[in-house]
mmCIF file of C-alpha atoms in Angstrom:
data_model
loop_
_atom_site.group_PDB
_atom_site.id
_atom_site.type_symbol
_atom_site.label_atom_id
_atom_site.label_comp_id
_atom_site.label_asym_id
_atom_site.label_seq_id
_atom_site.Cartn_x
_atom_site.Cartn_y
_atom_site.Cartn_z
ATOM 1 C CA UNK V 1 227.789 84.062 -39.611
ATOM 2 C CA UNK V 2 230.671 85.913 -37.820
ATOM 3 C CA UNK V 3 232.712 86.008 -40.629
ATOM 4 C CA UNK V 4 230.466 88.465 -42.756
ATOM 5 C CA UNK V 5 231.072 92.006 -43.334
ATOM 6 C CA UNK V 6 229.059 94.685 -41.629
ATOM 7 C CA UNK V 7 226.551 95.178 -44.482
ATOM 8 C CA UNK V 8 225.898 91.542 -44.749
ATOM 9 C CA UNK V 9 225.299 91.641 -40.926
ATOM 10 C CA UNK V 10 222.934 94.297 -41.205
ATOM 11 C CA UNK V 11 220.756 92.554 -43.971
ATOM 12 C CA UNK V 12 220.605 89.271 -41.890
ATOM 13 C CA UNK V 13 219.643 91.320 -38.764
ATOM 14 C CA UNK V 14 216.487 92.529 -41.062
ATOM 15 C CA UNK V 15 215.796 89.246 -41.958
ATOM 16 C CA UNK V 16 216.173 87.788 -38.444
ATOM 17 C CA UNK V 17 213.791 90.848 -36.798
ATOM 18 C CA UNK V 18 211.275 91.938 -39.710
ATOM 19 C CA UNK V 19 211.409 88.326 -41.732
ATOM 20 C CA UNK V 20 211.869 90.401 -44.917
ATOM 21 C CA UNK V 21 214.782 91.546 -46.966
ATOM 22 C CA UNK V 22 215.376 94.869 -48.895
ATOM 23 C CA UNK V 23 217.320 95.217 -52.161
ATOM 24 C CA UNK V 24 218.010 98.219 -53.680
ATOM 25 C CA UNK V 25 214.854 99.901 -52.188
ATOM 26 C CA UNK V 26 212.593 96.952 -52.761
ATOM 27 C CA UNK V 27 211.266 94.874 -50.038
ATOM 28 C CA UNK V 28 210.610 90.875 -50.063
ATOM 29 C CA UNK V 29 208.972 89.170 -47.178
ATOM 30 C CA UNK V 30 210.445 85.914 -46.389
ATOM 31 C CA UNK V 31 208.254 82.883 -46.510
ATOM 32 C CA UNK V 32 207.433 81.465 -43.146
ATOM 33 C CA UNK V 33 208.657 79.384 -41.436
ATOM 34 C CA UNK V 34 211.981 81.420 -41.483
ATOM 35 C CA UNK V 35 214.596 81.061 -38.785
ATOM 36 C CA UNK V 36 218.389 81.133 -38.396
ATOM 37 C CA UNK V 37 220.652 78.448 -37.341
ATOM 38 C CA UNK V 38 224.438 79.795 -36.394
ATOM 39 C CA UNK V 39 227.293 77.535 -35.010
ATOM 40 C CA UNK V 40 230.557 78.780 -33.581
ATOM 41 C CA UNK V 41 234.040 76.394 -33.700
ATOM 42 C CA UNK V 42 235.489 77.172 -30.247
ATOM 43 C CA UNK V 43 239.026 76.232 -32.032
ATOM 44 C CA UNK V 44 239.183 78.328 -35.058
ATOM 45 C CA UNK V 45 238.095 81.855 -34.073
ATOM 46 C CA UNK V 46 240.979 83.665 -36.127
ATOM 47 C CA UNK V 47 239.550 86.253 -38.797
ATOM 48 C CA UNK V 48 236.183 86.219 -37.080
ATOM 49 C CA UNK V 49 234.198 88.903 -35.380
ATOM 50 C CA UNK V 50 231.869 88.481 -32.124
ATOM 51 C CA UNK V 51 228.276 88.999 -33.272
ATOM 52 C CA UNK V 52 226.629 92.362 -32.134
ATOM 53 C CA UNK V 53 224.434 92.129 -28.632
ATOM 54 C CA UNK V 54 221.209 93.150 -30.506
ATOM 55 C CA UNK V 55 222.011 90.399 -33.052
ATOM 56 C CA UNK V 56 222.746 87.783 -30.344
ATOM 57 C CA UNK V 57 219.599 88.819 -28.427
ATOM 58 C CA UNK V 58 217.161 87.546 -31.579
ATOM 59 C CA UNK V 59 218.667 83.821 -31.194
ATOM 60 C CA UNK V 60 216.342 82.120 -28.872
ATOM 61 C CA UNK V 61 218.896 79.707 -27.651
ATOM 62 C CA UNK V 62 222.445 79.184 -27.574
ATOM 63 C CA UNK V 63 223.130 75.504 -27.073
ATOM 64 C CA UNK V 64 226.406 74.444 -26.193
ATOM 65 C CA UNK V 65 227.041 70.777 -27.682
ATOM 66 C CA UNK V 66 229.661 68.620 -25.882
ATOM 67 C CA UNK V 67 231.067 65.069 -27.147
ATOM 68 C CA UNK V 68 228.628 62.296 -26.750
ATOM 69 C CA UNK V 69 228.367 59.592 -24.388
ATOM 70 C CA UNK V 70 230.484 56.599 -25.330
ATOM 71 C CA UNK V 71 227.319 54.617 -26.048
ATOM 72 C CA UNK V 72 225.956 57.263 -27.969
ATOM 73 C CA UNK V 73 229.265 58.199 -29.809
ATOM 74 C CA UNK V 74 229.279 54.348 -30.589
ATOM 75 C CA UNK V 75 225.927 54.381 -32.184
ATOM 76 C CA UNK V 76 226.915 57.631 -34.378
ATOM 77 C CA UNK V 77 229.904 55.591 -35.835
ATOM 78 C CA UNK V 78 227.939 52.633 -36.425
ATOM 79 C CA UNK V 79 225.274 54.283 -38.250
ATOM 80 C CA UNK V 80 227.395 56.811 -40.385
ATOM 81 C CA UNK V 81 229.618 54.140 -41.642
ATOM 82 C CA UNK V 82 226.823 51.590 -42.781
ATOM 83 C CA UNK V 83 224.412 51.876 -45.960
ATOM 84 C CA UNK V 84 221.063 53.369 -44.610
ATOM 85 C CA UNK V 85 217.981 53.630 -46.834
ATOM 86 C CA UNK V 86 215.569 55.589 -44.644
ATOM 87 C CA UNK V 87 211.918 55.500 -45.429
ATOM 88 C CA UNK V 88 210.130 59.018 -44.477
ATOM 89 C CA UNK V 89 206.630 58.103 -43.544
ATOM 90 C CA UNK V 90 205.349 61.798 -42.694
ATOM 91 C CA UNK V 91 207.370 64.555 -43.531
ATOM 92 C CA UNK V 92 207.068 67.892 -41.837
ATOM 93 C CA UNK V 93 206.324 70.755 -43.933
ATOM 94 C CA UNK V 94 206.565 74.688 -43.465
ATOM 95 C CA UNK V 95 202.815 74.925 -43.013
ATOM 96 C CA UNK V 96 203.329 72.137 -40.118
ATOM 97 C CA UNK V 97 206.093 74.034 -38.611
ATOM 98 C CA UNK V 98 204.002 77.230 -38.392
ATOM 99 C CA UNK V 99 200.917 75.230 -36.736
ATOM 100 C CA UNK V 100 203.285 73.692 -34.251
ATOM 101 C CA UNK V 101 204.271 77.270 -33.281
ATOM 102 C CA UNK V 102 200.659 78.511 -33.052
ATOM 103 C CA UNK V 103 200.217 75.373 -30.609
ATOM 104 C CA UNK V 104 203.007 76.382 -28.475
ATOM 105 C CA UNK V 105 201.428 79.812 -28.091
ATOM 106 C CA UNK V 106 198.346 78.126 -26.925
ATOM 107 C CA UNK V 107 199.647 76.268 -23.801
ATOM 108 C CA UNK V 108 198.321 78.138 -20.908
ATOM 109 C CA UNK V 109 200.907 79.415 -18.299
ATOM 110 C CA UNK V 110 199.853 80.251 -14.467
ATOM 111 C CA UNK V 111 200.725 83.837 -13.369
ATOM 112 C CA UNK V 112 203.321 82.334 -10.756
ATOM 113 C CA UNK V 113 205.153 80.637 -13.050
ATOM 114 C CA UNK V 114 205.370 83.649 -15.593
ATOM 115 C CA UNK V 115 206.389 85.812 -12.841
ATOM 116 C CA UNK V 116 209.274 83.391 -11.660
ATOM 117 C CA UNK V 117 210.698 83.507 -15.432
ATOM 118 C CA UNK V 118 210.366 87.321 -15.114
ATOM 119 C CA UNK V 119 212.197 87.180 -11.757
ATOM 120 C CA UNK V 120 215.107 85.246 -13.053
ATOM 121 C CA UNK V 121 215.487 87.929 -16.024
ATOM 122 C CA UNK V 122 215.323 90.909 -13.621
ATOM 123 C CA UNK V 123 217.761 89.737 -11.447
ATOM 124 C CA UNK V 124 220.224 89.215 -13.788
ATOM 125 C CA UNK V 125 220.457 93.088 -14.331
ATOM 126 C CA UNK V 126 222.922 94.569 -12.033
ATOM 127 C CA UNK V 127 221.126 97.733 -11.393
ATOM 128 C CA UNK V 128 217.828 96.097 -10.458
ATOM 129 C CA UNK V 129 217.164 95.784 -6.656
ATOM 130 C CA UNK V 130 216.657 92.002 -6.926
ATOM 131 C CA UNK V 131 219.951 91.302 -8.398
ATOM 132 C CA UNK V 132 222.172 89.158 -5.858
ATOM 133 C CA UNK V 133 225.180 90.761 -4.559
ATOM 134 C CA UNK V 134 227.036 87.640 -5.242
ATOM 135 C CA UNK V 135 226.971 87.927 -8.538
ATOM 136 C CA UNK V 136 226.540 91.597 -9.063
ATOM 137 C CA UNK V 137 230.053 92.262 -9.556
ATOM 138 C CA UNK V 138 230.289 89.715 -12.401
ATOM 139 C CA UNK V 139 227.688 91.004 -14.709
ATOM 140 C CA UNK V 140 227.978 94.038 -17.118
ATOM 141 C CA UNK V 141 224.869 93.701 -18.617
ATOM 142 C CA UNK V 142 221.826 91.520 -17.622
ATOM 143 C CA UNK V 143 219.313 89.771 -19.931
ATOM 144 C CA UNK V 144 216.598 91.463 -21.919
ATOM 145 C CA UNK V 145 213.059 91.357 -22.183
ATOM 146 C CA UNK V 146 213.209 88.778 -24.956
ATOM 147 C CA UNK V 147 214.935 86.481 -22.259
ATOM 148 C CA UNK V 148 211.743 86.314 -20.245
ATOM 149 C CA UNK V 149 209.637 85.986 -23.480
ATOM 150 C CA UNK V 150 211.682 82.945 -24.851
ATOM 151 C CA UNK V 151 211.854 81.426 -21.259
ATOM 152 C CA UNK V 152 207.583 81.392 -21.464
ATOM 153 C CA UNK V 153 207.617 80.445 -25.080
ATOM 154 C CA UNK V 154 210.301 77.341 -24.441
ATOM 155 C CA UNK V 155 208.826 76.289 -21.648
ATOM 156 C CA UNK V 156 205.632 75.788 -23.369
ATOM 157 C CA UNK V 157 207.096 73.734 -25.960
ATOM 158 C CA UNK V 158 209.099 71.893 -23.324
ATOM 159 C CA UNK V 159 205.784 71.158 -21.729
ATOM 160 C CA UNK V 160 204.306 69.832 -24.879
ATOM 161 C CA UNK V 161 206.774 67.729 -25.777
ATOM 162 C CA UNK V 162 206.431 66.127 -22.259
ATOM 163 C CA UNK V 163 202.843 65.487 -22.995
ATOM 164 C CA UNK V 164 201.783 68.032 -20.623
ATOM 165 C CA UNK V 165 199.226 71.030 -21.469
ATOM 166 C CA UNK V 166 200.583 73.478 -18.820
ATOM 167 C CA UNK V 167 204.062 75.161 -17.959
ATOM 168 C CA UNK V 168 205.753 74.175 -14.614
ATOM 169 C CA UNK V 169 208.412 76.171 -12.719
ATOM 170 C CA UNK V 170 210.643 73.184 -13.706
ATOM 171 C CA UNK V 171 210.117 73.436 -17.394
ATOM 172 C CA UNK V 172 211.437 77.295 -16.918
ATOM 173 C CA UNK V 173 214.497 76.444 -14.973
ATOM 174 C CA UNK V 174 215.406 73.740 -17.651
ATOM 175 C CA UNK V 175 215.743 76.057 -20.300
ATOM 176 C CA UNK V 176 217.180 78.898 -18.544
ATOM 177 C CA UNK V 177 220.794 78.366 -19.611
ATOM 178 C CA UNK V 178 219.935 77.714 -23.036
ATOM 179 C CA UNK V 179 218.056 81.099 -23.154
ATOM 180 C CA UNK V 180 219.985 83.143 -21.220
ATOM 181 C CA UNK V 181 223.643 82.259 -21.352
ATOM 182 C CA UNK V 182 223.999 84.537 -24.447
ATOM 183 C CA UNK V 183 222.231 87.592 -22.739
ATOM 184 C CA UNK V 184 224.092 87.794 -19.694
ATOM 185 C CA UNK V 185 227.380 89.524 -20.419
ATOM 186 C CA UNK V 186 229.988 89.140 -18.121
ATOM 187 C CA UNK V 187 232.560 92.032 -16.999
ATOM 188 C CA UNK V 188 236.184 92.099 -16.859
ATOM 189 C CA UNK V 189 236.384 90.994 -13.436
ATOM 190 C CA UNK V 190 234.495 87.668 -14.335
ATOM 191 C CA UNK V 191 236.313 87.361 -17.390
ATOM 192 C CA UNK V 192 239.712 87.454 -16.057
ATOM 193 C CA UNK V 193 238.786 85.187 -13.134
ATOM 194 C CA UNK V 194 237.236 82.595 -15.358
ATOM 195 C CA UNK V 195 233.726 82.980 -14.128
ATOM 196 C CA UNK V 196 231.215 81.584 -16.762
ATOM 197 C CA UNK V 197 227.519 82.804 -17.877
ATOM 198 C CA UNK V 198 226.432 79.503 -17.029
ATOM 199 C CA UNK V 199 227.991 79.660 -13.562
ATOM 200 C CA UNK V 200 226.067 82.883 -13.131
ATOM 201 C CA UNK V 201 222.902 81.493 -14.321
ATOM 202 C CA UNK V 202 223.267 78.437 -11.748
ATOM 203 C CA UNK V 203 223.730 81.230 -8.875
ATOM 204 C CA UNK V 204 220.545 83.084 -10.429
ATOM 205 C CA UNK V 205 218.517 79.560 -10.013
ATOM 206 C CA UNK V 206 219.843 79.184 -6.520
ATOM 207 C CA UNK V 207 219.041 82.696 -5.576
ATOM 208 C CA UNK V 208 215.645 83.236 -6.923
ATOM 209 C CA UNK V 209 213.412 80.869 -4.907
ATOM 210 C CA UNK V 210 210.639 78.794 -6.624
ATOM 211 C CA UNK V 211 207.276 79.905 -5.230
ATOM 212 C CA UNK V 212 205.233 77.439 -3.178
ATOM 213 C CA UNK V 213 201.880 78.152 -4.557
ATOM 214 C CA UNK V 214 201.013 77.837 -8.233
ATOM 215 C CA UNK V 215 202.115 74.702 -10.862
#
């Protein structure tokens, strides 16, 4: 995705935002569900371009995948070097995924929980009065409105997959790094001193108190 020329990037941005593509003046709507997965190899970066901030902001998550624990890595090696014949009893279709998306949006969120998510996002913006002084010097640009939207949506999904039907403060905190790490842009001072966005998000989570009332 970060090896494509600007024209291709523009087309991909239209697909991500509008869920449609335009070719020679004709517009084609993409079939739902449509979403983009992108990977970045931290070793081979030569000849690639950083993705524009506007495009990064349209990705819901930025997930960092490390090497698995030894027992899990053992199971990976064991299962991928044998003959497997899986039987799929209930495949998930496109309409199923759309139904899941709608179900997630129906999960209720208490106002204090939603305001807490918004407080984390607003506190990441250097010009905002709620931004902690301890991190204001490290951030060039804070998280966008999409960060608050995705914190709430991700919190809803986490609550459902945990067997709960309401979003808690802990749900918001649990997804904060994945939602915000590609939206909080560090400045030169942070980059020169090795301060990472994950460290800054840790600081935000420590600085913004969890309300005592609510969920």
